[in-house]
Short mmCIF file of N, CA and C in Angstrom, two decimals:
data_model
loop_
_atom_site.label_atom_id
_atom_site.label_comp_id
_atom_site.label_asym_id
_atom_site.label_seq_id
_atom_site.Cartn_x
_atom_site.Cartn_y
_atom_site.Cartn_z
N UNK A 1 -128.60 -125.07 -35.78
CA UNK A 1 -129.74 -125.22 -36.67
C UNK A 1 -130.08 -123.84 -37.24
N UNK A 2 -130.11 -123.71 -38.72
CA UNK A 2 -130.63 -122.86 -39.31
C UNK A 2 -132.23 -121.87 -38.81
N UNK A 3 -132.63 -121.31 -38.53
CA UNK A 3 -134.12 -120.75 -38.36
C UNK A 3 -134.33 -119.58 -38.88
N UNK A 4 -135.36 -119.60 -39.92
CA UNK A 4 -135.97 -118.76 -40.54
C UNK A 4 -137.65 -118.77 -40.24
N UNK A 5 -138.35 -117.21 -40.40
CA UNK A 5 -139.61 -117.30 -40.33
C UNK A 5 -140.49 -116.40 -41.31
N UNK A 6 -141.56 -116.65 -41.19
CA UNK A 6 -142.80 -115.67 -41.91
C UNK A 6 -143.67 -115.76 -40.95
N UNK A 7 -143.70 -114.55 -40.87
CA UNK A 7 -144.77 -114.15 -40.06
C UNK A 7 -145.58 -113.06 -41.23
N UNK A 8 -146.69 -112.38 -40.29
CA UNK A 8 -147.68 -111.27 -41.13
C UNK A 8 -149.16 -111.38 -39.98
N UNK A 9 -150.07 -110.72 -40.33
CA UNK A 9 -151.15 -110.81 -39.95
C UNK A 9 -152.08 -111.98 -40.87
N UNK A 10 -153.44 -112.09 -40.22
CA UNK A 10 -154.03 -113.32 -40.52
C UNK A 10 -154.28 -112.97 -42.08
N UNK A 11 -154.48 -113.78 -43.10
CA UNK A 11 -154.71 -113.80 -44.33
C UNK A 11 -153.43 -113.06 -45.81
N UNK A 12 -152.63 -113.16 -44.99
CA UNK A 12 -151.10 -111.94 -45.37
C UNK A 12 -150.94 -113.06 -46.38
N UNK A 13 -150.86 -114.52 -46.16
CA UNK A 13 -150.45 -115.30 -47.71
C UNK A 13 -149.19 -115.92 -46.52
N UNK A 14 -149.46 -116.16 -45.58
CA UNK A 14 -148.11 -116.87 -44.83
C UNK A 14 -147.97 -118.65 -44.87
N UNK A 15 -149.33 -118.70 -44.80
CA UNK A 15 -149.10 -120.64 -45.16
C UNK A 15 -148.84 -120.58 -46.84
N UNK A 16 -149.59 -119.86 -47.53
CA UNK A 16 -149.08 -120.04 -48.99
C UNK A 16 -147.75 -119.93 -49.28
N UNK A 17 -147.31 -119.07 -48.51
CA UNK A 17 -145.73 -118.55 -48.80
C UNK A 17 -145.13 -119.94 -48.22
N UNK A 18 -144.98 -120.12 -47.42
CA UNK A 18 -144.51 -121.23 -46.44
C UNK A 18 -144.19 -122.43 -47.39
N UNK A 19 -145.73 -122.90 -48.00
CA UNK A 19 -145.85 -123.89 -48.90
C UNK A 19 -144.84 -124.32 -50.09
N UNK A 20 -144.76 -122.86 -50.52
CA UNK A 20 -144.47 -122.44 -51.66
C UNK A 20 -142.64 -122.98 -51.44
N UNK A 21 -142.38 -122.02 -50.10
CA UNK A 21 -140.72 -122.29 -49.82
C UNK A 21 -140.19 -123.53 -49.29
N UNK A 22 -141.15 -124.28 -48.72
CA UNK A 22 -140.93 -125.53 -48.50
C UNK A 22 -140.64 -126.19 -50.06
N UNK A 23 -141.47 -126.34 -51.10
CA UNK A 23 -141.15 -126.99 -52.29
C UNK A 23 -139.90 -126.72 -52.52
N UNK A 24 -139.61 -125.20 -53.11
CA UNK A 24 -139.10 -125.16 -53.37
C UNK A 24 -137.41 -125.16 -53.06
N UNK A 25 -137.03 -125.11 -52.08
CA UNK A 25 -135.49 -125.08 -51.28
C UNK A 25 -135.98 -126.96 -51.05
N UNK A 26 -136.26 -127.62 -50.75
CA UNK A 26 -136.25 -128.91 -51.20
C UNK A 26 -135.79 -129.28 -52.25
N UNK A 27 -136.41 -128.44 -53.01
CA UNK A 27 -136.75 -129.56 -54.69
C UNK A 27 -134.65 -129.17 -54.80
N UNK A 28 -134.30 -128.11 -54.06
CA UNK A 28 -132.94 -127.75 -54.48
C UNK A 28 -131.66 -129.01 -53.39
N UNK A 29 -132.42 -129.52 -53.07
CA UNK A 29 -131.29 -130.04 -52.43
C UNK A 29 -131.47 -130.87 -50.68
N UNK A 30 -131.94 -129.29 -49.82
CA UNK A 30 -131.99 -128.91 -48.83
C UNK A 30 -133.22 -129.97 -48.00
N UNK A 31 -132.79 -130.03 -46.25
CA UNK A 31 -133.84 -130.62 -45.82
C UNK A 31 -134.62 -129.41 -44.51
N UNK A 32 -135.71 -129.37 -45.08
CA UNK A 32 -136.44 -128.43 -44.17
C UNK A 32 -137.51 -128.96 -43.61
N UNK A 33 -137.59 -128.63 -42.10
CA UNK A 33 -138.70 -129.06 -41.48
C UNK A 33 -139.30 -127.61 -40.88
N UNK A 34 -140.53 -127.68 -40.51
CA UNK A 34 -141.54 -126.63 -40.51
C UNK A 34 -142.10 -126.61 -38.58
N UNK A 35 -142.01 -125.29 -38.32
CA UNK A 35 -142.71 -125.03 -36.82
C UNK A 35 -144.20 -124.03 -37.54
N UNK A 36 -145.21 -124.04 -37.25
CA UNK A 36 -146.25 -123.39 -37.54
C UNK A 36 -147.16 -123.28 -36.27
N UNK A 37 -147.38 -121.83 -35.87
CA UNK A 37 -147.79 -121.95 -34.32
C UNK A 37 -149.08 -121.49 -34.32
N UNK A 38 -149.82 -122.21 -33.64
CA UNK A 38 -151.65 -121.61 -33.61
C UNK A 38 -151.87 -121.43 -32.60
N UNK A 39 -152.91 -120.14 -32.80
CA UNK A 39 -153.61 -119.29 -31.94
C UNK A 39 -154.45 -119.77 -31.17
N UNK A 40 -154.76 -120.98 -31.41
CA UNK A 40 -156.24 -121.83 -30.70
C UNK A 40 -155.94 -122.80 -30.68
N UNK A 41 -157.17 -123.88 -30.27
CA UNK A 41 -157.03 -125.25 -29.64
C UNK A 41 -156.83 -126.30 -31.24
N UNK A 42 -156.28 -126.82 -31.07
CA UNK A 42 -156.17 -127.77 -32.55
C UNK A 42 -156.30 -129.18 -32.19
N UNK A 43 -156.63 -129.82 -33.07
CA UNK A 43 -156.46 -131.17 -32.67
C UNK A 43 -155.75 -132.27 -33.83
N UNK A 44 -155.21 -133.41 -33.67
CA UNK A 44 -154.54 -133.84 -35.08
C UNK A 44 -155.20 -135.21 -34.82
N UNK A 45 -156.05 -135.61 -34.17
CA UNK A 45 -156.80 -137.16 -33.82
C UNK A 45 -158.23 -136.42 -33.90
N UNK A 46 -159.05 -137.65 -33.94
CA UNK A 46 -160.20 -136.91 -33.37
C UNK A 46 -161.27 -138.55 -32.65
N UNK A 47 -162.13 -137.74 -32.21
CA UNK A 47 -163.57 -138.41 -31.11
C UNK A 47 -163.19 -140.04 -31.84
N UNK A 48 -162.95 -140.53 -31.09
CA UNK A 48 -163.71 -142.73 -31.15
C UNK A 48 -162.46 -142.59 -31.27
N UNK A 49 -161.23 -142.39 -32.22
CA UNK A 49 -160.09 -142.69 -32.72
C UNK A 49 -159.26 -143.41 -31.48
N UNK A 50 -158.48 -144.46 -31.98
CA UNK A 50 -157.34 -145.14 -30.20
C UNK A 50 -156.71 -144.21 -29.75
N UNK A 51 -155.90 -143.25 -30.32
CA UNK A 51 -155.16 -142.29 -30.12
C UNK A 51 -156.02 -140.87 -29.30
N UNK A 52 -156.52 -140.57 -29.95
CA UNK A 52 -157.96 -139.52 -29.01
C UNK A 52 -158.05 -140.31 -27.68
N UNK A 53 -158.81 -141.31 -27.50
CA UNK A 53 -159.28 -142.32 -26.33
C UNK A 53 -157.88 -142.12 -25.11
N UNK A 54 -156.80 -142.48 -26.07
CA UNK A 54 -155.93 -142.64 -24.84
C UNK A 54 -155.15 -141.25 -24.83
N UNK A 55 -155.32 -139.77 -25.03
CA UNK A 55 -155.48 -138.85 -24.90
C UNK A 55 -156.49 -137.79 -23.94
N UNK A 56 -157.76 -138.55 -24.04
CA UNK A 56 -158.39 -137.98 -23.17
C UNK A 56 -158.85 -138.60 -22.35
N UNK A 57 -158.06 -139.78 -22.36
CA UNK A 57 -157.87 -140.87 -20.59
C UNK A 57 -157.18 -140.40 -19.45
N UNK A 58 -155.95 -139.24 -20.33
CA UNK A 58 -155.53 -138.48 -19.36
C UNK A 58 -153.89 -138.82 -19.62
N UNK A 59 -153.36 -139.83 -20.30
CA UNK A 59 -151.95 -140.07 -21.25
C UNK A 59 -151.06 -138.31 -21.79
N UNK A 60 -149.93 -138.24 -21.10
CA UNK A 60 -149.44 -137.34 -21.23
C UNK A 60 -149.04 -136.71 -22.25
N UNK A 61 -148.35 -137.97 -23.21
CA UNK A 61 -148.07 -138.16 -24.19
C UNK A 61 -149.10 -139.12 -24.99
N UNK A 62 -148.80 -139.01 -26.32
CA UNK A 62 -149.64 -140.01 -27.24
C UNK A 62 -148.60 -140.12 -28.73
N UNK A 63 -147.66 -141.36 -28.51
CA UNK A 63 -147.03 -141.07 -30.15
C UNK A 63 -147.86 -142.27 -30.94
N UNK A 64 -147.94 -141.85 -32.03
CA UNK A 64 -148.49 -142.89 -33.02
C UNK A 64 -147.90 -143.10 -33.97
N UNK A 65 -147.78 -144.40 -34.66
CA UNK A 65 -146.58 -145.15 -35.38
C UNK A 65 -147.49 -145.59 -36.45
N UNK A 66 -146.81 -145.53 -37.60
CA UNK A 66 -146.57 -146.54 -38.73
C UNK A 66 -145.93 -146.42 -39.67
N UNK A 67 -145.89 -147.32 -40.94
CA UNK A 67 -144.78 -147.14 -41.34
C UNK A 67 -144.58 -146.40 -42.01
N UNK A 68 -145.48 -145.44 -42.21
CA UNK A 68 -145.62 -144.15 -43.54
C UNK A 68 -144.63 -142.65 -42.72
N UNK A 69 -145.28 -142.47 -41.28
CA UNK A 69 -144.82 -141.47 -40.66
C UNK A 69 -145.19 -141.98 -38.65
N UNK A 70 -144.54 -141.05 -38.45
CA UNK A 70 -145.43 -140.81 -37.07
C UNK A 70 -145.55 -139.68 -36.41
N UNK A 71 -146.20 -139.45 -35.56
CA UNK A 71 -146.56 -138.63 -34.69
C UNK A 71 -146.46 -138.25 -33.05
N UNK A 72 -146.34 -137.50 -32.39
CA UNK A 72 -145.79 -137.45 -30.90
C UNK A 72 -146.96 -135.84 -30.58
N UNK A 73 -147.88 -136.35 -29.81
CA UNK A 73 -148.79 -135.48 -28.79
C UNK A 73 -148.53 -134.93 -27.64
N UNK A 74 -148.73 -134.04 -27.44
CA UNK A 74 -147.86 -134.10 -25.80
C UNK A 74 -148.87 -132.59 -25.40
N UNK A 75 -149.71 -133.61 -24.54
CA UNK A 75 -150.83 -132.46 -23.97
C UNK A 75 -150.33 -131.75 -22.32
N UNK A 76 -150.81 -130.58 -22.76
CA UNK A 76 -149.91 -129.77 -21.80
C UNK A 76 -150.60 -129.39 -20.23
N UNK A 77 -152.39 -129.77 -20.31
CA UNK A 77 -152.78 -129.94 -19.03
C UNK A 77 -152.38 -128.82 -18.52
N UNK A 78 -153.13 -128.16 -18.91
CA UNK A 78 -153.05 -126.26 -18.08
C UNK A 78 -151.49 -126.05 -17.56
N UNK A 79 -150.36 -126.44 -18.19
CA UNK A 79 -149.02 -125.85 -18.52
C UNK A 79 -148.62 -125.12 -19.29
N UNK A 80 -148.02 -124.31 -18.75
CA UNK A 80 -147.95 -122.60 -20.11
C UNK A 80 -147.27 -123.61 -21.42
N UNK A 81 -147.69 -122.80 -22.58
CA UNK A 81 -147.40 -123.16 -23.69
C UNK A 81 -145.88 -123.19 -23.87
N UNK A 82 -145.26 -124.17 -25.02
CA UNK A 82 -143.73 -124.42 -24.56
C UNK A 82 -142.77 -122.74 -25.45
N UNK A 83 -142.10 -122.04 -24.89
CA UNK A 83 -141.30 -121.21 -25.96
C UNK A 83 -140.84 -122.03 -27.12
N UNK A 84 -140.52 -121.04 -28.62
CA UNK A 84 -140.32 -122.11 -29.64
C UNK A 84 -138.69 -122.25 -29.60
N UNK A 85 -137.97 -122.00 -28.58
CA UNK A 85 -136.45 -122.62 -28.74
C UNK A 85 -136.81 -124.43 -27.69
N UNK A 86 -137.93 -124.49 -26.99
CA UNK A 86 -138.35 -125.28 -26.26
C UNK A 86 -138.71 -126.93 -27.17
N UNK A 87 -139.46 -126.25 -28.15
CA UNK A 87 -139.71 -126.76 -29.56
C UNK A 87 -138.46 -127.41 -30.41
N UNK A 88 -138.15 -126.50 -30.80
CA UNK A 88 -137.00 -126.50 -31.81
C UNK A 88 -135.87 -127.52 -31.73
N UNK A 89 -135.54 -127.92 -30.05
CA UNK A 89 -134.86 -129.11 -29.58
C UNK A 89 -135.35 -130.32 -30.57
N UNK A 90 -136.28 -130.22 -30.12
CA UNK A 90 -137.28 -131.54 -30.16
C UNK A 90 -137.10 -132.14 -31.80
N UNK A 91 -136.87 -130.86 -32.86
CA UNK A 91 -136.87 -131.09 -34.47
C UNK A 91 -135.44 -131.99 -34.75
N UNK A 92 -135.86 -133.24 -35.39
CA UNK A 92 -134.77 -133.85 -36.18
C UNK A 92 -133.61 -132.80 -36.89
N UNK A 93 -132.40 -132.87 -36.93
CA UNK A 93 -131.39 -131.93 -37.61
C UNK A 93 -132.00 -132.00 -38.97
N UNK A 94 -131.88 -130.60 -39.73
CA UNK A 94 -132.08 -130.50 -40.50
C UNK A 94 -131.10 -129.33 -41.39
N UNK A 95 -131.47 -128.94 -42.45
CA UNK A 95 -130.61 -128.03 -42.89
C UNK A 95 -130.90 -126.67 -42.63
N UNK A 96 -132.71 -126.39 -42.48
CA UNK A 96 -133.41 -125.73 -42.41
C UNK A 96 -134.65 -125.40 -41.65
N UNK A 97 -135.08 -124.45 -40.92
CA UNK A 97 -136.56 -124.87 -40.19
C UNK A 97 -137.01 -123.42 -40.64
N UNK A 98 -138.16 -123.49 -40.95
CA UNK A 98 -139.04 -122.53 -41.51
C UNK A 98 -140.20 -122.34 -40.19
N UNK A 99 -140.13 -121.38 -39.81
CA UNK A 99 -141.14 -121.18 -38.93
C UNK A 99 -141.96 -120.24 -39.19
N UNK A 100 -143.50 -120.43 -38.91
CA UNK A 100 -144.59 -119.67 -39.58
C UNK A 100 -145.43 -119.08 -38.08
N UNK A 101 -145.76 -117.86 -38.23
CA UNK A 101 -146.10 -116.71 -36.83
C UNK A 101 -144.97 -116.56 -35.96
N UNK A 102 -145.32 -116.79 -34.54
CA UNK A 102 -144.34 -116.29 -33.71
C UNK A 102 -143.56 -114.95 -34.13
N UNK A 103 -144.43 -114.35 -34.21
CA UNK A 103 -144.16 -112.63 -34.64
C UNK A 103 -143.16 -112.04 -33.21
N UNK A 104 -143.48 -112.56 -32.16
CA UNK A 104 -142.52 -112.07 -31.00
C UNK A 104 -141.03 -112.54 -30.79
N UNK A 105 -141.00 -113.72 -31.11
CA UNK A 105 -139.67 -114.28 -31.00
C UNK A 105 -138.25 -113.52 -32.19
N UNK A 106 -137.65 -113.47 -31.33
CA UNK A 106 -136.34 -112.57 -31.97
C UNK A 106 -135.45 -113.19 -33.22
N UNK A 107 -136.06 -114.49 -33.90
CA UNK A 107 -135.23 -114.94 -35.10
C UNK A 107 -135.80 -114.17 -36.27
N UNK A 108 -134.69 -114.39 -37.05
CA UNK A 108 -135.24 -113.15 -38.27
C UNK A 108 -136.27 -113.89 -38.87
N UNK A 109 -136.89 -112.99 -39.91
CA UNK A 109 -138.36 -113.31 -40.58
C UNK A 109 -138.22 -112.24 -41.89
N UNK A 110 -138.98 -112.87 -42.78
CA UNK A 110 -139.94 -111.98 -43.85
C UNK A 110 -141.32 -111.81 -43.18
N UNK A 111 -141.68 -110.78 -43.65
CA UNK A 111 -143.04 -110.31 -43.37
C UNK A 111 -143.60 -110.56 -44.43
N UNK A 112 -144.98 -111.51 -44.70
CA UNK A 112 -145.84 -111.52 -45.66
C UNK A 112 -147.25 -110.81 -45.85
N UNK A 113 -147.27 -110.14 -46.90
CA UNK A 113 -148.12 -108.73 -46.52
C UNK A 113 -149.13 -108.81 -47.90
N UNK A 114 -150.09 -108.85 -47.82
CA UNK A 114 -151.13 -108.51 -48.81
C UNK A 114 -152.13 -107.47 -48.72
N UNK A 115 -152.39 -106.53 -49.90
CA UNK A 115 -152.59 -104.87 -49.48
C UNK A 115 -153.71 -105.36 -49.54
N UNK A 116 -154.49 -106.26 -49.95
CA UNK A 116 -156.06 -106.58 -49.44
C UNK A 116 -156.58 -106.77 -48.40
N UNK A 117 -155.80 -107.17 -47.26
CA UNK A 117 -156.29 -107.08 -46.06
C UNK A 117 -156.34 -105.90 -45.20
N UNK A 118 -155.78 -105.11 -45.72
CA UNK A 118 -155.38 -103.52 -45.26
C UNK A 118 -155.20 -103.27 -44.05
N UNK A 119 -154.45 -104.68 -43.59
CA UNK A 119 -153.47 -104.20 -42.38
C UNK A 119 -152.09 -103.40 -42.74
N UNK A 120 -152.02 -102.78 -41.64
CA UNK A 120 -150.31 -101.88 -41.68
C UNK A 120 -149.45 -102.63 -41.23
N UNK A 121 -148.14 -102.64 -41.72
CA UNK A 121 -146.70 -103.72 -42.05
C UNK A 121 -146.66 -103.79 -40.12
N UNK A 122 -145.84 -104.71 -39.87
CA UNK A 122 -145.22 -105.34 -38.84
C UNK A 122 -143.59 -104.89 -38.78
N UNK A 123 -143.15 -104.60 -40.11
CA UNK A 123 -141.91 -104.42 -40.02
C UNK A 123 -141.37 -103.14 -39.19
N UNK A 124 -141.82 -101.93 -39.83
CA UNK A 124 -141.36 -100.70 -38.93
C UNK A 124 -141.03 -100.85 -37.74
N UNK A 125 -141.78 -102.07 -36.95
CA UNK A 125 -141.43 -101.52 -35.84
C UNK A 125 -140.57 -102.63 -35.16
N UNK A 126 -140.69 -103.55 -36.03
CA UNK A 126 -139.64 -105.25 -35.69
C UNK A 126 -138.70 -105.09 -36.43
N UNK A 127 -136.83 -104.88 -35.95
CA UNK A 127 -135.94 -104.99 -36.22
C UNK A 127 -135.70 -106.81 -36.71
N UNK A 128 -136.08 -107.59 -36.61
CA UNK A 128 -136.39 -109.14 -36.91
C UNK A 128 -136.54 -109.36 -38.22
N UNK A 129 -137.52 -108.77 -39.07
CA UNK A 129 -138.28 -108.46 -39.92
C UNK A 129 -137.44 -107.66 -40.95
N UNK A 130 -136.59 -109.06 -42.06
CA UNK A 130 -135.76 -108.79 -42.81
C UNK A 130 -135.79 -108.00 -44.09
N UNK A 131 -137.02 -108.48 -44.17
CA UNK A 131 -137.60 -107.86 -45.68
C UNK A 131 -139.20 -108.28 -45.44
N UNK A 132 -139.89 -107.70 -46.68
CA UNK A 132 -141.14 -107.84 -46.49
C UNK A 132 -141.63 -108.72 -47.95
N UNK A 133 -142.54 -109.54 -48.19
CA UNK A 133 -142.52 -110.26 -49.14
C UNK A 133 -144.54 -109.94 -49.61
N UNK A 134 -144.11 -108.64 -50.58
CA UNK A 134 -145.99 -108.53 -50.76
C UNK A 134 -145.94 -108.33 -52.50
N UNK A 135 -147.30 -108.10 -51.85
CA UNK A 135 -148.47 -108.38 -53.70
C UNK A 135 -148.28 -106.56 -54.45
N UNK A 136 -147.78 -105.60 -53.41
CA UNK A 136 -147.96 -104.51 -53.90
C UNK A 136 -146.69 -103.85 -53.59
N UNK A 137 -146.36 -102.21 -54.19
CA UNK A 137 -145.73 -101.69 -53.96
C UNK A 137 -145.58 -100.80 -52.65
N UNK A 138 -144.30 -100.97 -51.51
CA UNK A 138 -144.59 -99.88 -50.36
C UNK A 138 -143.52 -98.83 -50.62
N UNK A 139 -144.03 -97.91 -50.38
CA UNK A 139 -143.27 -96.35 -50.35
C UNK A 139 -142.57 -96.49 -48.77
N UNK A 140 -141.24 -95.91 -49.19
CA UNK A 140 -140.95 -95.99 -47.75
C UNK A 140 -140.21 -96.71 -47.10
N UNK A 141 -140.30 -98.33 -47.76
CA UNK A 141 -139.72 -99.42 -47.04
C UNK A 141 -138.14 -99.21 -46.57
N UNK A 142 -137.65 -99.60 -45.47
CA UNK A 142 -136.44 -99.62 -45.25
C UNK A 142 -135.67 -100.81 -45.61
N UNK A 143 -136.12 -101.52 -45.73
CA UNK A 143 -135.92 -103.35 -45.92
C UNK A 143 -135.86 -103.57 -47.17
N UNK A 144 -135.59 -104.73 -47.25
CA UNK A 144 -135.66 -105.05 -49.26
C UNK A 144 -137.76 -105.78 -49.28
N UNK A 145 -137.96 -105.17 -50.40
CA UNK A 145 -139.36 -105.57 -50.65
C UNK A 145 -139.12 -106.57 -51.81
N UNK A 146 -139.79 -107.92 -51.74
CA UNK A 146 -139.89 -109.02 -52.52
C UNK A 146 -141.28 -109.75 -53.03
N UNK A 147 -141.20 -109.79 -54.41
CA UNK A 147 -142.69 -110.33 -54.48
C UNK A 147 -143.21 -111.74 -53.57
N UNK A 148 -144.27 -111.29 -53.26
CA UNK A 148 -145.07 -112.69 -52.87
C UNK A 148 -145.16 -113.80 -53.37
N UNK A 149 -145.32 -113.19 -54.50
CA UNK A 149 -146.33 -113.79 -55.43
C UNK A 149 -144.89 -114.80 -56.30
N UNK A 150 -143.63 -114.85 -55.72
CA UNK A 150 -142.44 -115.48 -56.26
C UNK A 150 -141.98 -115.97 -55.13
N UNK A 151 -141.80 -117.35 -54.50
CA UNK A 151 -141.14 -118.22 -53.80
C UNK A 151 -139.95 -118.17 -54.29
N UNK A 152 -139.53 -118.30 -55.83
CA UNK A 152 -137.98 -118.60 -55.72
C UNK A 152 -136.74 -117.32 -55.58
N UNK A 153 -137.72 -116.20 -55.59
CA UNK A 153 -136.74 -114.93 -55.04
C UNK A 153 -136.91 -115.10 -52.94
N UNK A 154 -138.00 -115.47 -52.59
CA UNK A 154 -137.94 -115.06 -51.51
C UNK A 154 -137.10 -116.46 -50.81
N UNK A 155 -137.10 -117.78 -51.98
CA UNK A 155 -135.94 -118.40 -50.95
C UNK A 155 -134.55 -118.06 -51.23
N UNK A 156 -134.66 -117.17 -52.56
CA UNK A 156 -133.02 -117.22 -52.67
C UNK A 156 -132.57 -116.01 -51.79
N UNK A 157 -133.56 -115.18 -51.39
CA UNK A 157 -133.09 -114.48 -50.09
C UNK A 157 -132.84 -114.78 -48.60
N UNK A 158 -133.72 -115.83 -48.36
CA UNK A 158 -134.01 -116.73 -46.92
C UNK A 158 -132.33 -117.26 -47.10
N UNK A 159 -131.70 -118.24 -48.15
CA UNK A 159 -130.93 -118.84 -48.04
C UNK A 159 -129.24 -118.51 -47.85
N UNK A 160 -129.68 -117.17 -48.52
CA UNK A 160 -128.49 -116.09 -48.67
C UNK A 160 -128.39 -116.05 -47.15
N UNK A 161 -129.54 -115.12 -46.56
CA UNK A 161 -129.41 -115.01 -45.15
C UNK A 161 -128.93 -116.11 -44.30
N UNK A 162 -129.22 -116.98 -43.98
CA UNK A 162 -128.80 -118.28 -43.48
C UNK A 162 -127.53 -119.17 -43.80
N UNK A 163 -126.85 -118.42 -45.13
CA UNK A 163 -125.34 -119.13 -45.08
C UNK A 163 -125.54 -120.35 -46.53
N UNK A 164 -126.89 -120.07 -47.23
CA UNK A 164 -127.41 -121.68 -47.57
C UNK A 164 -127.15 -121.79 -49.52
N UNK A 165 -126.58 -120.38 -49.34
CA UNK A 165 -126.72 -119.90 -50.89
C UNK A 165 -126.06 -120.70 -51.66
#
């Protein structure tokens, strides 16, 4: 399985970017499915719902069906969180998986960087961290720098990398 990521700090433009590369390497052909990892408690049901109810009955699992899509819950009950190669099993084959944070894990990545938040790059010091994909110019860069603000350069670089060109 293909794996690519974006990572950055919070507000860097990483779900936009994400968004953006999902359309577009689709609209070309390709089937991509998405890992996006959060920092906090989330929920995808909520309070009264059947699915909630038999979730916080204490149900390990919770998949929910119909015919549009479905879904698979799997509450972890004070069990360390799963690593994302742990994950990644679990994804239908695809051509592509785009994964968004997981700044630690060793698959390569663009860094998405916006000089408005005036954090300092991630890259220098992450060999992972293929290129950087921002709104401004960096002095310095060792990596190839790619606009942000253009999905179809930063997938035709993702795809290059990955064999997908």
């Amino acid at each position: 399985m293909r794996i690519y990521g974006v990572t950055g700090w919070k507000n860097s433009g990483k779900t936009t970017l994400m968004e953006r590369l999902v359309a577009d390497i689709t609209a070309r052909g390709f089937t991509v499915s998405t890992v996006k990892h959060a920092h906090h408690s989330f929920d995808v049901d909520h309070p009264g719902k059947d699915s909630y109810r038999h979730r916080v009955a204490g149900a390990q699992e919770v998949l929910l069906a119909s015919r549009n899509r479905w879904a698979l819950m799997h509450e972890l009950r004070q069990a360390e969180e799963p690593q994302l190669s742990d994950l990644l099993v679990r994804l239908s084959p695809v051509d592509l998986v785009l994964v968004e944070g997981y700044k630690r894990d060793r698959h390569p990545k663009i860094e998405a960087h916006r000089a408005e938040t005036g954090q300092k790059l991630i890259a220098p010091g992450d060999d992972t961290i293929r290129a950087v994909a921002s709104d401004t110019k960096i002095e310095g860069l060792d990596r190839p720098l790619l606009p942000l603000s253009d999905a179809r350069v930063v997938a035709d670089f993702i795809l290059g990398e990955v064999g997908l060109a």
